[in-house]
Short mmCIF file of C-alpha atoms in Angstrom, two decimals:
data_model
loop_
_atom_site.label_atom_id
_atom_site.label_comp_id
_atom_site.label_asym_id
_atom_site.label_seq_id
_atom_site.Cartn_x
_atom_site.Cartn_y
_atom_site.Cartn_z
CA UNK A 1410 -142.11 139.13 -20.01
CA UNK A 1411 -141.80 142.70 -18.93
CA UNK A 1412 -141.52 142.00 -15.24
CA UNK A 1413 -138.78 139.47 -16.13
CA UNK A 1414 -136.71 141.24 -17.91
CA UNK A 1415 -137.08 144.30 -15.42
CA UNK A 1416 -135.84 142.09 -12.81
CA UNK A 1417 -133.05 140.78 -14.36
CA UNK A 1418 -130.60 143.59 -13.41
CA UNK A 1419 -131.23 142.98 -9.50
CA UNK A 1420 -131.74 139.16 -9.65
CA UNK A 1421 -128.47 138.23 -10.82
CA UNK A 1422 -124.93 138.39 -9.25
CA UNK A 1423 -122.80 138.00 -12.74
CA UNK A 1424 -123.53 140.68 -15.30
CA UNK A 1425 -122.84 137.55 -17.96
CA UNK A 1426 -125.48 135.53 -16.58
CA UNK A 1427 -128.07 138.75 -17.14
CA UNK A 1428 -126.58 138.69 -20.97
CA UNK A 1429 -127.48 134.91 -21.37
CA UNK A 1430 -130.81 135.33 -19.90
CA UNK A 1431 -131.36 139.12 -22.29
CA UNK A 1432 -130.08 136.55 -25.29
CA UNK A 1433 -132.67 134.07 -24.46
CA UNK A 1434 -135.36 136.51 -24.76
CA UNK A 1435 -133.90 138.03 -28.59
CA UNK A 1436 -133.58 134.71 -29.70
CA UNK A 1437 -137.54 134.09 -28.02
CA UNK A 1438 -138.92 136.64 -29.66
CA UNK A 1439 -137.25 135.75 -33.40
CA UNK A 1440 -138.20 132.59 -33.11
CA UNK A 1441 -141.85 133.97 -32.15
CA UNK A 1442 -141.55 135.54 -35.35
CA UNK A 1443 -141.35 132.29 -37.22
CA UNK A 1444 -143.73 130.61 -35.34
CA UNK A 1445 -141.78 128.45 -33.33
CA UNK A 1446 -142.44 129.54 -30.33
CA UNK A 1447 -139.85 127.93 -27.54
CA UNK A 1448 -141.81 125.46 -25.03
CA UNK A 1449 -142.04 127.84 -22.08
CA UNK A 1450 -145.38 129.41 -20.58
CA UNK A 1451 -144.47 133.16 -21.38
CA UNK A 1452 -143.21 133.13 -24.27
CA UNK A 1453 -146.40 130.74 -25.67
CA UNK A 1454 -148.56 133.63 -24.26
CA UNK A 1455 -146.61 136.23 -25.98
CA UNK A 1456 -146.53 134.18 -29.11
CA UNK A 1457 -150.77 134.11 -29.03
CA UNK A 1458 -150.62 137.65 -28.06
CA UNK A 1459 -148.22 138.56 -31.53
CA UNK A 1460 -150.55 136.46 -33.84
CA UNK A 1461 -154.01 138.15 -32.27
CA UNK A 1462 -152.16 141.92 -32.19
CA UNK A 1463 -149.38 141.29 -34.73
CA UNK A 1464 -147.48 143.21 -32.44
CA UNK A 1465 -144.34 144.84 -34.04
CA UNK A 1466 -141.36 143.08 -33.69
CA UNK A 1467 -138.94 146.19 -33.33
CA UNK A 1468 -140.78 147.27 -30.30
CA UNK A 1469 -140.34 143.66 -28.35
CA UNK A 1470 -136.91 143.68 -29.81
CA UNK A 1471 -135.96 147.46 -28.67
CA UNK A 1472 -137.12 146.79 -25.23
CA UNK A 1473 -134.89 144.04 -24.59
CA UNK A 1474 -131.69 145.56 -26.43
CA UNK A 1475 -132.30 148.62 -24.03
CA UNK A 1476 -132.37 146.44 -20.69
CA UNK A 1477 -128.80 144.69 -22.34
CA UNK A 1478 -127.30 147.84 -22.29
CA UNK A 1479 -128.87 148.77 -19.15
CA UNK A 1480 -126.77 145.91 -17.65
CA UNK A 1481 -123.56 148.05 -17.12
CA UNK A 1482 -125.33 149.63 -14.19
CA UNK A 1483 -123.46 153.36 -14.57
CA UNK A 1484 -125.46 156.31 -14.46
CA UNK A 1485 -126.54 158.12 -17.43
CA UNK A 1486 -124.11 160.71 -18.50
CA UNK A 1487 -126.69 163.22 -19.33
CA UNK A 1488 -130.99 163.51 -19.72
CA UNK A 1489 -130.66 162.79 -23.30
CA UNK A 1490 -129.25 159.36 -22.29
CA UNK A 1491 -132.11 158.79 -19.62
CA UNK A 1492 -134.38 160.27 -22.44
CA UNK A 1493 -133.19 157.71 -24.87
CA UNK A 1494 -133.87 154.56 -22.67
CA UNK A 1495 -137.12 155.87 -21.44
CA UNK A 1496 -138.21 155.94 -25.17
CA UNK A 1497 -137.09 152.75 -25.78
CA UNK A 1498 -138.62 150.87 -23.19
CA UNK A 1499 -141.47 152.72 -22.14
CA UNK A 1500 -142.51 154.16 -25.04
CA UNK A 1501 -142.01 151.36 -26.74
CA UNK A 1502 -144.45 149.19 -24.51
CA UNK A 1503 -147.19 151.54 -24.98
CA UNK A 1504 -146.69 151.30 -28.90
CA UNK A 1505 -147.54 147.23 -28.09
CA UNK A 1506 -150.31 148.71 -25.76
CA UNK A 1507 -151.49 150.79 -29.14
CA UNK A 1508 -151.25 147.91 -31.32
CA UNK A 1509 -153.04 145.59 -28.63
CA UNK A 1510 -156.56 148.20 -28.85
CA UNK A 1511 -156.53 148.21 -32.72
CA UNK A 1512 -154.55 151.52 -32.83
CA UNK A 1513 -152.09 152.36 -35.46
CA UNK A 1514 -151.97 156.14 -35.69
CA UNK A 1515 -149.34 158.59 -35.71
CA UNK A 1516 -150.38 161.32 -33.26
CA UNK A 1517 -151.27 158.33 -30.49
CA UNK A 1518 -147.54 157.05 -31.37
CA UNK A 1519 -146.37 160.97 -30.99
CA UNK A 1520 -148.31 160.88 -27.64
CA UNK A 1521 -147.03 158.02 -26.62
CA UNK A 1522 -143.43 158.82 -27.18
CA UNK A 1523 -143.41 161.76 -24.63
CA UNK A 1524 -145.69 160.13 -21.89
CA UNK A 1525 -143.34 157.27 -22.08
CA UNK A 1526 -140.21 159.52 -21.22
CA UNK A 1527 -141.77 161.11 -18.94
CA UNK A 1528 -142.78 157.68 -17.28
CA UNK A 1529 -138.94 156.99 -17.44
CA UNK A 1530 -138.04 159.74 -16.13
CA UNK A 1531 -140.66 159.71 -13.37
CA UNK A 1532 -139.38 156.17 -12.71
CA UNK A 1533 -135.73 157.11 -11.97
CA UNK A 1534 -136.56 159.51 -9.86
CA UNK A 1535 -139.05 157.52 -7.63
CA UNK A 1536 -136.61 154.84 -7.68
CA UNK A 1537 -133.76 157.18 -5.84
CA UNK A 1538 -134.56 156.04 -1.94
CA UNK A 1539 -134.20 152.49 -2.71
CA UNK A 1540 -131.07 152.42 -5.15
CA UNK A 1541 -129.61 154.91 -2.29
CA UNK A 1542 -130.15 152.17 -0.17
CA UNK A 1543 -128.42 149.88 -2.20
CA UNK A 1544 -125.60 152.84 -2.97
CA UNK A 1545 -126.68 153.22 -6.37
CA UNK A 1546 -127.01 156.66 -8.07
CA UNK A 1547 -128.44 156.82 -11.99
CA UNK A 1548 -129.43 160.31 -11.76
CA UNK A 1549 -128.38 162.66 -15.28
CA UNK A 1550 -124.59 163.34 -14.18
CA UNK A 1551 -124.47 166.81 -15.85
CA UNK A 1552 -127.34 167.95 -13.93
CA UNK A 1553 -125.59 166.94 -10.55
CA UNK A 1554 -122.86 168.50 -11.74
CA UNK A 1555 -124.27 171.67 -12.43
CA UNK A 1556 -125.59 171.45 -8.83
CA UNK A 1557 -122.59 170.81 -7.25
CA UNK A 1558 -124.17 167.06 -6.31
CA UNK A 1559 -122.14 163.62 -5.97
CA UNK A 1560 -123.50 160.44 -6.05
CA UNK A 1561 -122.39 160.65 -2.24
CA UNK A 1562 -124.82 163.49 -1.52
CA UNK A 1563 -128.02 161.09 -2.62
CA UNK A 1564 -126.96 157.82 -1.33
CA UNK A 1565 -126.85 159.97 1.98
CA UNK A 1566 -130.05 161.16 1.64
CA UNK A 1567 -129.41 164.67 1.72
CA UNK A 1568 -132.35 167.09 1.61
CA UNK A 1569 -130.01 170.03 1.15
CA UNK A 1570 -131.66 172.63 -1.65
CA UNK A 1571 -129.27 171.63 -4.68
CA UNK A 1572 -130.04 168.26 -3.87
CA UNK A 1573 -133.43 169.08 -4.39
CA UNK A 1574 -132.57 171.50 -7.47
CA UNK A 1575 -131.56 168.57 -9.31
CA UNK A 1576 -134.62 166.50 -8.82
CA UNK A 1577 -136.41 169.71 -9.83
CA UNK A 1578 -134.50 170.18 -12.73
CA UNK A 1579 -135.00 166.28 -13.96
CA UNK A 1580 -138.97 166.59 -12.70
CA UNK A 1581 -139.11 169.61 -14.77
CA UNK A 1582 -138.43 168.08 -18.23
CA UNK A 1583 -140.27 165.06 -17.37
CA UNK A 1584 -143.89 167.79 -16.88
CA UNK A 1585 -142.75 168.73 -20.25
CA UNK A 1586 -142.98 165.90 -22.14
CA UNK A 1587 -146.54 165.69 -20.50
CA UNK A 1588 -147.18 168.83 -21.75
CA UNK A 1589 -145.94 167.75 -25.21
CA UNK A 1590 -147.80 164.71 -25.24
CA UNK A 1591 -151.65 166.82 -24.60
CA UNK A 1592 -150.66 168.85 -27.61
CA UNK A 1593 -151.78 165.91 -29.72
CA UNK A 1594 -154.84 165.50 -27.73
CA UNK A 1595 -157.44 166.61 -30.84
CA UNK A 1596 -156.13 164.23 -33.42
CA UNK A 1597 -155.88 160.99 -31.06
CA UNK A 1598 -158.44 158.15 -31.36
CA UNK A 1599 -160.74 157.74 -28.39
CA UNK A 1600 -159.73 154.21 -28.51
CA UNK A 1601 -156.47 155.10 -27.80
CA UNK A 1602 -157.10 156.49 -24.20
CA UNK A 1603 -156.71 153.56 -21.80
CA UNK A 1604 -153.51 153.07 -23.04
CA UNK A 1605 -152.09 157.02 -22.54
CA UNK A 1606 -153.86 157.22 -18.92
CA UNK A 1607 -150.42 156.63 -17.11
CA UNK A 1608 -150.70 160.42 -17.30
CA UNK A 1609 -152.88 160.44 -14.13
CA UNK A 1610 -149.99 158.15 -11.76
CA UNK A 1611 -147.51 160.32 -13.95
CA UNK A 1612 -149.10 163.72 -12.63
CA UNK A 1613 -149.80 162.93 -9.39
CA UNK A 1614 -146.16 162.09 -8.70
CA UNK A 1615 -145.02 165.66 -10.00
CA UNK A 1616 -147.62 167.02 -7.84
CA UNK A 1617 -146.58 166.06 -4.46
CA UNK A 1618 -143.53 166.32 -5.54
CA UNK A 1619 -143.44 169.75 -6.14
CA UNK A 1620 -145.61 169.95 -2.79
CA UNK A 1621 -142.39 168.21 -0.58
CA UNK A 1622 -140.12 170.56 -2.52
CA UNK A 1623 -138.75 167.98 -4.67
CA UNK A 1624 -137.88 166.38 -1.55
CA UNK A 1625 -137.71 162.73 -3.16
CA UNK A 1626 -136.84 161.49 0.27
CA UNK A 1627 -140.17 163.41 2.17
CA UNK A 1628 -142.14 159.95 3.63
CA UNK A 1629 -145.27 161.92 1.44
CA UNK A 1630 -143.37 160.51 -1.84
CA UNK A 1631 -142.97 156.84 -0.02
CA UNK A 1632 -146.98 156.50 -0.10
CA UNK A 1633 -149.59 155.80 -2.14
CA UNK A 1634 -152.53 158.30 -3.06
CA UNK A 1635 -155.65 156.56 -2.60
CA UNK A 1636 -157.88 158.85 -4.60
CA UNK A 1637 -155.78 158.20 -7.36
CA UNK A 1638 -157.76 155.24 -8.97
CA UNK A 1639 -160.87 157.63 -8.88
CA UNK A 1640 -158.88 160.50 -10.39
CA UNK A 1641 -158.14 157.63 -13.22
CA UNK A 1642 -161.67 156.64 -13.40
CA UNK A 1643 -162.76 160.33 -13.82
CA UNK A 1644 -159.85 161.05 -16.84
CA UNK A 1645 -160.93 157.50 -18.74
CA UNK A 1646 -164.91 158.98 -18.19
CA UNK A 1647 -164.13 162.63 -19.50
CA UNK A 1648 -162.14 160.67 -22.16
CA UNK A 1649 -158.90 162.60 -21.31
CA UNK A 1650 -155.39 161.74 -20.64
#
């Protein structure tokens, strides 16, 4: 389901057809809800997975609401508004993740809401050389602004330093929700772990980031780190996230 709707912005030509397919998916998950699951392979899966987790319906429902309004394809005005949808999709899939290891507890939900804006965040900026490509900019616009940066300067790909300021900037808040999200380390259930370890792909983006400068265009950010499933198998083993 969450591949489907995630592809729904780019798969379709007509911005109504993506709101008839986002309406399909509300009126799925209600009728999930009342056990009347419609006859389609996904959502019978997802309809098993809410009567083995009983997921929360206002998580499902959030996420899809979020990628409706995500269909206007404009940039957000400011972090706050990239904050906002970050919380409402991302976090809000690793609430489900909570709820799917037996975990309903209020400093794993606190944890979870800052690893999944920084995940958001972390997302839009990895996504910047390929919606360049396609001459698409969603970057904070009062953060360019502050920089002097127009969408013109990234679809470019311009390396220039208040280019790279801005990524900083947006990077920046995205470490400290990261930051925010250990605070609660102590008072987390152990159980909880596997589903906070995005922290370790989250991490090791800032990292060589901050390495190329915040150069979101350097061909280091284009590749993947191979030791990274071993730094995720040595975080799960020390039991941190």
């Amino acid at each position: 389901m969450w591949n489907w709707l995630r592809q729904i912005k780019d798969a379709v030509s007509q911005k109504t057809i993506g709101l008839i397919r986002m309406q399909f998916w509300k009126t799925a998950v209600e009728d999930i809800f009342k056990d009347d699951p419609p006859y389609q392979p996904v959502t019978s899966e997802l309809w098993r997975a809410v009567k083995k987790h009983n997921f929360t319906k206002r998580w499902l429902l959030r996420i899809i609401n979020e990628r409706e309004k995500d269909m206007e394809d404009q940039a957000y005005r400011n972090l706050q508004e990239l904050e906002s949808y970050s919380e409402n999709t991302q976090s809000s899939l690793l609430y489900l993740l909570l709820e799917a290891l037996g975990v309903r507890d209020v400093h794993a939900d606190h944890a979870a809401s800052h690893i999944g804006k920084a995940q958001g965040i972390i997302t839009c900026l990895r996504a910047i050389p390929y919606n360049s490509q396609r001459r698409k900019v969603y970057l904070p616009m009062d953060i360019c602004m502050l920089h002097g940066v127009s969408q013109e300067d990234f679809i470019r790909g311009s390396r220039e330093k208040n280019v790279r300021d801005v990524v900083y900037d947006i990077a920046s808040q995205a470490h400290t929700h990261l930051q925010h999200a250990r605070t609660f380390t102590k008072n987390v259930p152990l159980n909880a772990f596997p589903a906070l370890l995005h922290t370790v792909a989250l991490e090791d983006y800032l990292e060589r980031a901050r390495k190329a400068d915040f150069d979101v265009f350097h061909p280091a950010l284009q590749q993947r780190n191979p030791l990274l499933p071993l730094h995720l198998y040595l975080r799960s083993w020390k039991k941190i996230y």
